[in-house]
Backbone as JSON Lines, residues from 0, in Angstrom:
{"i":0,"aa":"M","n":[75.33,-5.41,-65.13],"ca":[74.51,-7.06,-64.89],"c":[74.02,-7.55,-66.09]}
{"i":1,"aa":"D","n":[74.49,-8.51,-66.46],"ca":[74.33,-9.42,-67.27],"c":[72.88,-10.14,-67.45]}
{"i":2,"aa":"R","n":[72.39,-10.67,-68.63],"ca":[71.05,-11.49,-68.26],"c":[71.45,-12.43,-67.42]}
{"i":3,"aa":"A","n":[72.46,-13.11,-67.5],"ca":[72.5,-14.72,-66.62],"c":[72.58,-14.01,-65.17]}
{"i":4,"aa":"Q","n":[73.19,-13.17,-65.19],"ca":[73.06,-12.46,-63.45],"c":[71.39,-12.26,-62.97]}
{"i":5,"aa":"K","n":[70.85,-11.77,-63.83],"ca":[69.79,-11.13,-63.76],"c":[68.96,-12.03,-63.57]}
{"i":6,"aa":"E","n":[68.74,-13.21,-64.5],"ca":[67.93,-14.41,-64.28],"c":[68.09,-15.24,-62.71]}
{"i":7,"aa":"K","n":[69.46,-15.06,-62.21],"ca":[69.85,-15.85,-61.26],"c":[69.1,-14.53,-60.18]}
{"i":8,"aa":"M","n":[69.47,-13.63,-60.08],"ca":[68.7,-12.71,-59.19],"c":[67.39,-12.43,-58.85]}
{"i":9,"aa":"V","n":[66.53,-13.12,-59.88],"ca":[65.06,-13.08,-60.06],"c":[64.66,-14.35,-59.54]}
{"i":10,"aa":"E","n":[65.67,-15.43,-59.47],"ca":[65.1,-16.67,-58.7],"c":[65.58,-16.63,-57.17]}
{"i":11,"aa":"E","n":[66.57,-16.24,-57.17],"ca":[66.97,-15.91,-55.69],"c":[65.73,-15.4,-55.28]}
{"i":12,"aa":"L","n":[65.29,-14.13,-55.65],"ca":[64.41,-13.01,-54.95],"c":[62.83,-14.08,-54.67]}
{"i":13,"aa":"G","n":[62.59,-14.88,-55.86],"ca":[61.22,-15.33,-55.86],"c":[61.52,-16.64,-54.62]}
{"i":14,"aa":"Q","n":[62.74,-17.34,-54.65],"ca":[62.73,-17.93,-53.41],"c":[62.76,-17.35,-52.1]}
{"i":15,"aa":"I","n":[63.01,-16.0,-51.85],"ca":[62.95,-15.6,-50.68],"c":[61.67,-14.94,-50.83]}
{"i":16,"aa":"F","n":[60.79,-14.69,-51.47],"ca":[59.41,-14.47,-51.42],"c":[58.16,-15.53,-51.12]}
{"i":17,"aa":"E","n":[58.81,-16.57,-51.64],"ca":[58.23,-18.2,-51.24],"c":[58.52,-18.61,-50.01]}
{"i":18,"aa":"S","n":[59.64,-18.93,-49.71],"ca":[59.93,-19.11,-48.3],"c":[59.98,-18.5,-46.91]}
{"i":19,"aa":"S","n":[59.96,-17.33,-47.54],"ca":[59.72,-16.34,-46.16],"c":[58.75,-16.33,-45.42]}
{"i":20,"aa":"G","n":[58.2,-16.43,-44.02],"ca":[57.82,-15.78,-43.09],"c":[57.01,-14.85,-43.18]}
{"i":21,"aa":"V","n":[57.98,-13.34,-43.48],"ca":[57.95,-12.48,-43.5],"c":[58.98,-11.66,-44.28]}
{"i":22,"aa":"V","n":[58.36,-10.65,-45.08],"ca":[59.01,-9.92,-45.69],"c":[59.18,-8.4,-45.77]}
{"i":23,"aa":"V","n":[59.53,-7.37,-45.35],"ca":[59.28,-5.98,-44.72],"c":[59.97,-5.5,-46.17]}
{"i":24,"aa":"V","n":[59.62,-4.47,-46.63],"ca":[59.92,-3.56,-47.73],"c":[60.13,-1.92,-46.86]}
{"i":25,"aa":"A","n":[61.3,-1.56,-47.13],"ca":[61.67,-0.22,-46.47],"c":[62.13,0.58,-47.6]}
{"i":26,"aa":"H","n":[62.51,2.06,-47.14],"ca":[63.38,2.85,-48.06],"c":[64.31,2.96,-46.74]}
{"i":27,"aa":"Y","n":[65.7,3.15,-47.64],"ca":[66.91,3.34,-47.03],"c":[67.71,4.38,-47.59]}
{"i":28,"aa":"E","n":[66.87,5.41,-48.38],"ca":[67.81,6.66,-48.52],"c":[68.51,7.43,-47.78]}
{"i":29,"aa":"G","n":[69.89,7.21,-47.72],"ca":[70.66,8.47,-47.14],"c":[71.01,7.74,-45.74]}
{"i":30,"aa":"M","n":[70.97,6.47,-45.59],"ca":[71.82,5.59,-44.62],"c":[73.45,5.36,-45.18]}
{"i":31,"aa":"T","n":[74.14,5.76,-43.95],"ca":[75.2,4.85,-44.82],"c":[75.55,3.84,-44.17]}
{"i":32,"aa":"V","n":[77.14,3.69,-45.0],"ca":[77.43,1.74,-44.95],"c":[77.34,1.33,-43.28]}
{"i":33,"aa":"A","n":[77.91,2.21,-42.59],"ca":[77.9,1.57,-41.34],"c":[76.65,1.41,-40.62]}
{"i":34,"aa":"Q","n":[75.71,2.05,-41.45],"ca":[74.01,1.9,-41.0],"c":[73.56,0.72,-41.52]}
{"i":35,"aa":"M","n":[73.66,0.44,-42.66],"ca":[73.29,-0.48,-43.48],"c":[74.06,-1.97,-43.08]}
{"i":36,"aa":"Q","n":[75.49,-2.46,-42.41],"ca":[75.91,-3.33,-41.78],"c":[75.55,-3.48,-40.34]}
{"i":37,"aa":"D","n":[75.15,-2.15,-39.62],"ca":[74.47,-2.34,-38.23],"c":[73.07,-3.46,-38.81]}
{"i":38,"aa":"L","n":[72.26,-2.67,-39.53],"ca":[71.08,-3.61,-39.89],"c":[71.32,-4.64,-40.24]}
{"i":39,"aa":"R","n":[72.19,-4.83,-41.06],"ca":[72.37,-6.45,-41.71],"c":[72.88,-7.22,-40.4]}
{"i":40,"aa":"A","n":[73.37,-6.73,-39.37],"ca":[74.14,-7.59,-38.05],"c":[73.02,-8.07,-37.07]}
{"i":41,"aa":"S","n":[72.03,-6.85,-37.05],"ca":[71.01,-6.92,-36.25],"c":[70.04,-7.92,-36.76]}
{"i":42,"aa":"M","n":[69.73,-7.96,-38.18],"ca":[69.08,-8.84,-38.87],"c":[69.56,-10.59,-38.67]}
{"i":43,"aa":"R","n":[70.74,-10.53,-38.57],"ca":[71.16,-11.56,-38.79],"c":[71.68,-12.68,-37.32]}
{"i":44,"aa":"E","n":[71.39,-11.75,-36.26],"ca":[71.37,-12.01,-34.69],"c":[69.82,-12.58,-34.56]}
{"i":45,"aa":"A","n":[68.78,-12.52,-35.44],"ca":[67.48,-12.72,-35.09],"c":[67.37,-14.26,-36.03]}
{"i":46,"aa":"G","n":[67.94,-14.12,-36.97],"ca":[67.86,-14.94,-37.82],"c":[66.88,-14.96,-39.26]}
{"i":47,"aa":"G","n":[67.33,-13.26,-39.33],"ca":[67.0,-12.95,-41.08],"c":[67.72,-12.42,-41.78]}
{"i":48,"aa":"S","n":[67.62,-11.73,-42.5],"ca":[68.45,-11.14,-43.86],"c":[67.95,-10.08,-44.07]}
{"i":49,"aa":"V","n":[68.97,-9.18,-44.9],"ca":[68.63,-7.99,-45.77],"c":[69.0,-7.89,-47.1]}
{"i":50,"aa":"R","n":[68.02,-7.84,-48.27],"ca":[68.61,-7.82,-49.54],"c":[68.16,-6.6,-50.16]}
{"i":51,"aa":"V","n":[69.39,-5.69,-50.89],"ca":[69.3,-4.58,-51.89],"c":[68.49,-5.24,-53.24]}
{"i":52,"aa":"A","n":[67.71,-5.05,-54.05],"ca":[67.69,-5.54,-54.94],"c":[67.19,-4.45,-56.2]}
{"i":53,"aa":"K","n":[67.23,-4.74,-57.26],"ca":[66.36,-3.46,-58.4],"c":[65.1,-3.65,-58.03]}
{"i":54,"aa":"N","n":[64.18,-2.91,-57.87],"ca":[62.91,-2.98,-57.82],"c":[62.36,-3.77,-59.38]}
{"i":55,"aa":"K","n":[62.7,-3.42,-60.16],"ca":[62.46,-3.89,-61.34],"c":[62.44,-5.44,-61.32]}
{"i":56,"aa":"L","n":[63.83,-6.3,-61.05],"ca":[64.04,-6.98,-61.15],"c":[63.55,-8.03,-59.68]}
{"i":57,"aa":"A","n":[63.0,-7.41,-58.57],"ca":[62.01,-7.83,-57.49],"c":[60.65,-8.04,-57.97]}
{"i":58,"aa":"K","n":[60.31,-7.19,-59.02],"ca":[58.95,-7.03,-59.12],"c":[58.4,-8.22,-60.44]}
{"i":59,"aa":"I","n":[59.42,-8.72,-61.07],"ca":[59.27,-9.75,-61.69],"c":[59.36,-11.27,-61.33]}
{"i":60,"aa":"A","n":[60.49,-11.31,-59.89],"ca":[60.25,-12.19,-58.94],"c":[59.03,-12.3,-58.2]}
{"i":61,"aa":"L","n":[58.17,-11.27,-58.07],"ca":[57.0,-11.6,-57.62],"c":[55.48,-12.11,-58.48]}
{"i":62,"aa":"E","n":[56.13,-12.05,-59.56],"ca":[54.59,-12.36,-60.48],"c":[54.34,-13.83,-60.37]}
{"i":63,"aa":"G","n":[53.23,-13.93,-59.77],"ca":[52.96,-15.6,-59.95],"c":[52.77,-16.12,-58.29]}
{"i":64,"aa":"K","n":[53.67,-14.99,-57.6],"ca":[53.6,-15.43,-56.1],"c":[52.43,-15.07,-55.21]}
{"i":65,"aa":"P","n":[51.98,-15.39,-54.07],"ca":[51.03,-15.03,-53.45],"c":[51.01,-13.44,-52.89]}
{"i":66,"aa":"C","n":[52.49,-13.46,-52.35],"ca":[52.36,-12.24,-52.18],"c":[52.49,-10.82,-53.21]}
{"i":67,"aa":"A","n":[52.05,-11.04,-54.14],"ca":[52.43,-10.24,-55.38],"c":[51.96,-8.81,-55.03]}
{"i":68,"aa":"S","n":[51.56,-8.76,-54.2],"ca":[50.54,-7.71,-54.26],"c":[51.37,-6.39,-53.39]}
{"i":69,"aa":"I","n":[52.54,-6.68,-53.01],"ca":[53.72,-5.84,-52.47],"c":[54.39,-5.25,-53.51]}
{"i":70,"aa":"G","n":[54.18,-5.33,-54.62],"ca":[54.91,-5.16,-55.76],"c":[54.72,-3.18,-55.5]}
{"i":71,"aa":"T","n":[53.86,-2.73,-55.11],"ca":[53.63,-1.42,-55.35],"c":[54.27,-0.93,-54.72]}
{"i":72,"aa":"L","n":[54.9,-1.46,-53.8],"ca":[55.94,-0.75,-52.63],"c":[57.27,-0.88,-53.56]}
{"i":73,"aa":"L","n":[57.52,-1.25,-54.16],"ca":[58.79,-1.45,-54.67],"c":[59.1,-0.34,-55.42]}
{"i":74,"aa":"T","n":[59.33,1.24,-54.82],"ca":[59.42,2.37,-55.6],"c":[60.82,3.09,-54.97]}
{"i":75,"aa":"G","n":[61.58,3.36,-55.65],"ca":[62.94,4.42,-54.87],"c":[63.77,3.19,-54.42]}
{"i":76,"aa":"M","n":[64.19,4.01,-53.28],"ca":[65.43,3.03,-53.03],"c":[65.18,2.29,-52.0]}
{"i":77,"aa":"T","n":[64.71,0.8,-51.99],"ca":[64.18,0.18,-51.46],"c":[64.91,-0.97,-50.88]}
{"i":78,"aa":"V","n":[64.73,-1.64,-49.45],"ca":[65.38,-2.93,-48.75],"c":[64.6,-3.42,-48.64]}
{"i":79,"aa":"L","n":[64.61,-4.97,-48.92],"ca":[64.09,-6.06,-48.46],"c":[64.61,-6.94,-46.8]}
{"i":80,"aa":"A","n":[63.79,-6.81,-46.01],"ca":[64.17,-7.45,-44.77],"c":[63.35,-8.81,-44.52]}
{"i":81,"aa":"Y","n":[63.49,-10.14,-44.6],"ca":[62.9,-11.28,-44.42],"c":[63.52,-12.24,-43.16]}
{"i":82,"aa":"S","n":[62.82,-13.0,-43.21],"ca":[63.38,-14.23,-42.25],"c":[62.12,-15.47,-42.26]}
{"i":83,"aa":"E","n":[62.74,-16.84,-42.04],"ca":[61.97,-17.55,-41.97],"c":[60.74,-17.51,-40.94]}
{"i":84,"aa":"D","n":[61.26,-17.03,-39.7],"ca":[60.3,-16.64,-38.42],"c":[59.39,-15.57,-39.04]}
{"i":85,"aa":"P","n":[58.23,-15.93,-38.88],"ca":[57.11,-14.8,-39.08],"c":[57.25,-13.72,-38.08]}
{"i":86,"aa":"V","n":[58.01,-13.47,-37.38],"ca":[57.88,-11.92,-36.91],"c":[59.3,-11.5,-36.29]}
{"i":87,"aa":"A","n":[60.26,-12.41,-36.58],"ca":[61.83,-11.8,-36.14],"c":[62.16,-10.72,-37.35]}
{"i":88,"aa":"A","n":[62.02,-10.87,-38.42],"ca":[62.67,-9.49,-39.72],"c":[61.71,-8.53,-39.33]}
{"i":89,"aa":"A","n":[60.31,-8.71,-38.79],"ca":[59.64,-7.45,-38.46],"c":[59.79,-6.75,-37.45]}
{"i":90,"aa":"K","n":[60.13,-7.43,-36.47],"ca":[60.52,-7.17,-35.02],"c":[62.2,-6.27,-35.4]}
{"i":91,"aa":"V","n":[62.97,-6.93,-35.65],"ca":[64.1,-5.99,-36.24],"c":[63.95,-4.72,-37.11]}
{"i":92,"aa":"A","n":[63.16,-4.93,-38.08],"ca":[62.85,-3.58,-38.55],"c":[62.08,-2.57,-37.83]}
{"i":93,"aa":"E","n":[61.45,-2.8,-36.88],"ca":[60.46,-1.76,-36.19],"c":[61.5,-1.05,-35.27]}
{"i":94,"aa":"K","n":[62.41,-1.85,-35.06],"ca":[63.15,-1.66,-33.61],"c":[64.5,-0.54,-34.31]}
{"i":95,"aa":"Y","n":[64.62,-0.89,-35.69],"ca":[65.73,-0.16,-36.09],"c":[65.43,0.85,-36.85]}
{"i":96,"aa":"A","n":[63.94,1.06,-37.2],"ca":[63.2,2.21,-37.54],"c":[62.76,3.0,-36.64]}
{"i":97,"aa":"K","n":[62.72,2.74,-35.3],"ca":[62.75,3.81,-34.57],"c":[64.02,4.2,-34.06]}
{"i":98,"aa":"A","n":[65.22,3.74,-34.18],"ca":[66.35,4.08,-33.83],"c":[67.21,5.28,-34.74]}
{"i":99,"aa":"N","n":[66.46,4.78,-36.03],"ca":[67.07,5.61,-37.26],"c":[65.98,5.74,-38.4]}
{"i":100,"aa":"D","n":[65.82,7.5,-38.36],"ca":[64.76,8.2,-39.1],"c":[64.79,8.06,-40.59]}
{"i":101,"aa":"K","n":[66.06,7.25,-41.1],"ca":[66.54,7.35,-42.6],"c":[65.67,6.01,-43.0]}
{"i":102,"aa":"F","n":[65.43,4.96,-42.19],"ca":[64.88,3.52,-42.6],"c":[63.46,3.63,-42.34]}
{"i":103,"aa":"V","n":[62.97,3.61,-43.48],"ca":[61.47,4.14,-43.31],"c":[60.76,2.56,-43.88]}
{"i":104,"aa":"I","n":[59.9,1.95,-43.18],"ca":[58.94,1.02,-43.15],"c":[57.99,1.43,-44.12]}
{"i":105,"aa":"L","n":[57.77,0.65,-45.32],"ca":[56.68,1.08,-46.14],"c":[55.54,0.09,-46.04]}
{"i":106,"aa":"G","n":[55.95,-1.51,-45.84],"ca":[54.77,-2.6,-45.83],"c":[55.5,-3.7,-45.77]}
{"i":107,"aa":"G","n":[54.88,-4.81,-46.34],"ca":[55.49,-6.18,-46.36],"c":[54.45,-7.05,-46.5]}
{"i":108,"aa":"A","n":[54.74,-8.39,-46.43],"ca":[54.1,-9.1,-46.6],"c":[54.23,-10.63,-45.73]}
{"i":109,"aa":"M","n":[53.29,-11.15,-45.56],"ca":[53.17,-12.06,-44.37],"c":[52.56,-13.44,-44.86]}
{"i":110,"aa":"G","n":[53.26,-14.5,-45.91],"ca":[52.56,-15.46,-46.49],"c":[51.98,-14.96,-47.54]}
{"i":111,"aa":"N","n":[50.34,-14.78,-47.42],"ca":[49.82,-14.44,-48.5],"c":[49.2,-12.99,-48.6]}
{"i":112,"aa":"A","n":[49.48,-12.43,-46.99],"ca":[48.79,-11.11,-46.79],"c":[49.71,-10.29,-46.87]}
{"i":113,"aa":"A","n":[49.45,-8.97,-47.68],"ca":[50.04,-7.48,-47.73],"c":[49.62,-7.06,-46.32]}
{"i":114,"aa":"L","n":[50.83,-6.25,-46.22],"ca":[51.07,-5.36,-44.71],"c":[51.14,-4.39,-45.05]}
{"i":115,"aa":"D","n":[50.82,-3.16,-44.34],"ca":[51.04,-1.8,-44.59],"c":[51.83,-1.64,-43.12]}
{"i":116,"aa":"Q","n":[52.19,-0.24,-43.11],"ca":[52.65,-0.03,-42.05],"c":[52.63,-0.53,-40.45]}
{"i":117,"aa":"A","n":[51.13,-0.48,-40.49],"ca":[50.42,-0.85,-39.43],"c":[50.62,-2.1,-38.75]}
{"i":118,"aa":"G","n":[50.36,-3.06,-40.08],"ca":[50.36,-4.19,-40.25],"c":[51.73,-4.69,-39.45]}
{"i":119,"aa":"V","n":[52.45,-3.96,-40.52],"ca":[54.27,-4.47,-40.2],"c":[54.08,-4.4,-38.34]}
{"i":120,"aa":"K","n":[54.36,-2.96,-38.02],"ca":[54.03,-2.77,-36.69],"c":[53.73,-3.82,-35.54]}
{"i":121,"aa":"A","n":[52.18,-4.43,-35.93],"ca":[51.44,-5.24,-35.55],"c":[51.8,-6.7,-35.62]}
{"i":122,"aa":"V","n":[52.9,-6.99,-36.51],"ca":[53.07,-8.31,-36.73],"c":[54.94,-7.96,-35.56]}
{"i":123,"aa":"A","n":[55.52,-7.07,-35.48],"ca":[56.26,-6.84,-34.38],"c":[56.29,-6.98,-33.31]}
{"i":124,"aa":"S","n":[54.85,-6.72,-32.75],"ca":[54.43,-6.74,-31.33],"c":[54.12,-8.11,-31.13]}
{"i":125,"aa":"M","n":[54.05,-9.09,-32.09],"ca":[53.65,-10.32,-31.58],"c":[54.74,-11.15,-31.07]}
{"i":126,"aa":"P","n":[54.69,-12.1,-30.08],"ca":[55.58,-12.93,-29.31],"c":[56.33,-13.48,-30.48]}
{"i":127,"aa":"S","n":[57.7,-13.88,-30.13],"ca":[58.66,-14.65,-31.28],"c":[58.36,-15.52,-31.08]}
{"i":128,"aa":"R","n":[58.59,-16.82,-32.17],"ca":[58.4,-18.36,-31.97],"c":[59.03,-19.07,-30.81]}
{"i":129,"aa":"E","n":[59.98,-18.5,-30.25],"ca":[60.84,-18.89,-29.27],"c":[59.92,-18.49,-27.33]}
{"i":130,"aa":"E","n":[59.34,-17.29,-27.61],"ca":[58.5,-16.83,-26.8],"c":[57.63,-17.28,-26.62]}
{"i":131,"aa":"L","n":[56.6,-17.98,-27.65],"ca":[55.46,-18.71,-27.99],"c":[55.89,-20.02,-26.82]}
{"i":132,"aa":"I","n":[56.93,-20.78,-27.62],"ca":[57.49,-22.17,-26.96],"c":[57.71,-22.19,-25.65]}
{"i":133,"aa":"A","n":[58.17,-20.85,-25.1],"ca":[58.4,-20.95,-23.82],"c":[57.3,-20.41,-22.77]}
{"i":134,"aa":"Q","n":[56.41,-19.85,-23.65],"ca":[55.01,-19.9,-22.84],"c":[53.9,-21.01,-22.41]}
{"i":135,"aa":"I","n":[54.0,-21.97,-23.96],"ca":[53.52,-23.16,-24.16],"c":[54.14,-24.18,-23.15]}
{"i":136,"aa":"V","n":[55.26,-24.27,-22.98],"ca":[55.91,-25.04,-21.93],"c":[55.52,-24.97,-20.58]}
{"i":137,"aa":"S","n":[55.64,-23.57,-19.86],"ca":[55.37,-22.89,-19.07],"c":[53.83,-23.2,-18.91]}
{"i":138,"aa":"C","n":[52.72,-23.31,-19.7],"ca":[51.41,-23.84,-19.3],"c":[51.32,-25.06,-19.3]}
{"i":139,"aa":"I","n":[52.33,-25.95,-20.05],"ca":[51.86,-27.31,-19.83],"c":[52.9,-27.82,-18.82]}
{"i":140,"aa":"G","n":[53.77,-27.06,-18.03],"ca":[54.57,-27.66,-16.51],"c":[53.68,-27.15,-15.3]}
{"i":141,"aa":"A","n":[53.13,-26.35,-15.45],"ca":[52.38,-25.65,-14.3],"c":[51.43,-26.7,-14.07]}
{"i":142,"aa":"P","n":[50.07,-27.2,-14.8],"ca":[49.63,-28.22,-14.13],"c":[50.42,-29.57,-13.73]}
{"i":143,"aa":"A","n":[51.31,-29.74,-14.11],"ca":[52.3,-30.84,-13.87],"c":[52.1,-30.79,-12.34]}
{"i":144,"aa":"S","n":[53.27,-29.61,-12.27],"ca":[53.8,-29.07,-10.57],"c":[52.23,-29.07,-9.95]}
{"i":145,"aa":"N","n":[51.4,-28.88,-10.23],"ca":[49.95,-28.8,-9.38],"c":[49.59,-30.13,-9.07]}
{"i":146,"aa":"I","n":[49.57,-30.97,-10.0],"ca":[49.36,-32.27,-9.84],"c":[50.17,-32.88,-9.04]}
{"i":147,"aa":"A","n":[51.72,-32.45,-9.21],"ca":[52.89,-33.26,-7.84],"c":[52.45,-32.74,-6.78]}
{"i":148,"aa":"G","n":[52.19,-31.59,-6.4],"ca":[51.65,-31.02,-5.17],"c":[50.44,-31.57,-4.83]}
{"i":149,"aa":"A","n":[49.53,-31.72,-5.37],"ca":[48.42,-32.35,-4.82],"c":[48.11,-34.1,-4.3]}
{"i":150,"aa":"I","n":[49.17,-34.42,-5.21],"ca":[49.35,-35.93,-4.59],"c":[50.76,-36.41,-3.81]}
{"i":151,"aa":"G","n":[51.41,-34.9,-3.33],"ca":[52.03,-34.99,-1.83],"c":[51.31,-34.87,-1.08]}
{"i":152,"aa":"A","n":[50.58,-33.78,-1.25],"ca":[49.72,-33.06,0.1],"c":[49.04,-34.16,1.08]}
{"i":153,"aa":"P","n":[47.98,-34.91,0.44],"ca":[47.54,-35.87,1.17],"c":[48.55,-36.92,1.99]}
{"i":154,"aa":"A","n":[49.67,-36.85,1.64],"ca":[50.37,-37.65,2.15],"c":[51.41,-37.1,3.72]}
{"i":155,"aa":"S","n":[51.76,-35.88,3.3],"ca":[52.12,-34.99,4.18],"c":[50.6,-34.55,5.33]}
{"i":156,"aa":"N","n":[49.63,-34.42,5.08],"ca":[48.49,-34.33,5.86],"c":[48.42,-35.68,6.36]}
{"i":157,"aa":"I","n":[48.23,-36.83,6.15],"ca":[48.24,-38.38,6.87],"c":[49.36,-37.83,7.77]}
{"i":158,"aa":"A","n":[50.78,-37.72,7.24],"ca":[51.89,-37.52,8.1],"c":[51.85,-36.78,9.6]}
{"i":159,"aa":"G","n":[51.07,-35.74,9.4],"ca":[50.79,-34.67,10.4],"c":[49.45,-35.01,11.28]}
{"i":160,"aa":"I","n":[48.42,-35.8,10.79],"ca":[47.56,-36.43,11.64],"c":[48.06,-37.28,12.57]}
{"i":161,"aa":"L","n":[48.96,-38.13,12.07],"ca":[49.32,-39.45,12.87],"c":[50.08,-39.01,13.62]}
{"i":162,"aa":"S","n":[50.82,-37.86,13.64],"ca":[51.9,-37.38,14.54],"c":[51.28,-36.78,15.82]}
{"i":163,"aa":"T","n":[50.14,-36.29,15.26],"ca":[49.04,-35.44,16.17],"c":[48.55,-36.47,17.49]}
{"i":164,"aa":"I","n":[48.16,-37.61,16.68],"ca":[47.67,-38.64,17.19],"c":[48.41,-39.43,18.24]}
{"i":165,"aa":"E","n":[49.56,-39.64,17.85],"ca":[50.73,-40.35,18.33],"c":[51.16,-39.11,19.69]}
{"i":166,"aa":"E","n":[50.97,-38.12,19.58],"ca":[51.62,-36.96,21.08],"c":[50.28,-37.09,21.72]}
{"i":167,"aa":"R","n":[49.27,-37.28,21.28],"ca":[47.72,-37.47,22.44],"c":[47.74,-38.66,23.08]}
{"i":168,"aa":"Q","n":[48.03,-39.86,22.45],"ca":[48.19,-41.27,22.99],"c":[49.59,-41.1,24.01]}
{"i":169,"aa":"A","n":[50.33,-40.4,23.8],"ca":[51.77,-40.28,24.53],"c":[51.37,-39.39,25.81]}
{"i":170,"aa":"A","n":[50.7,-38.65,25.7],"ca":[50.13,-37.73,26.73],"c":[48.74,-38.33,27.68]}
């Protein structure tokens, strides 16, 4: 890799560290190409990406970034899993780590906060953006359906009372 390629790589990694909602750092030593492709496909489905980069270049890219503290995790054969959604990459990485013992999560970063293994696991257990939106919509929709039922109930009650009165008058 010549100097221009290294500078481009550092710039790309810097963008990843700045714009990603979450970055997960993991060891992947011993994984096959097929396993890595499976991880990449799973991450792509969730809206994230996987990047293998030289640790030295990643550390240079981290300088001055809010998540610079994860530089200590960059030792050995590391891979970066990241996504704009603050939960997606952590969910996929955690799920993949359970299925593949050669993929070991070291930690990561979520915005300014550095995460250890437990932190990544906690982020992975959080609901995704889509799940939160669905929960909010259901919460908003429930009172509206209750109001519609309450508005319609007196009308049906009045209709029932009127029919009862008519039956009594006819008898």
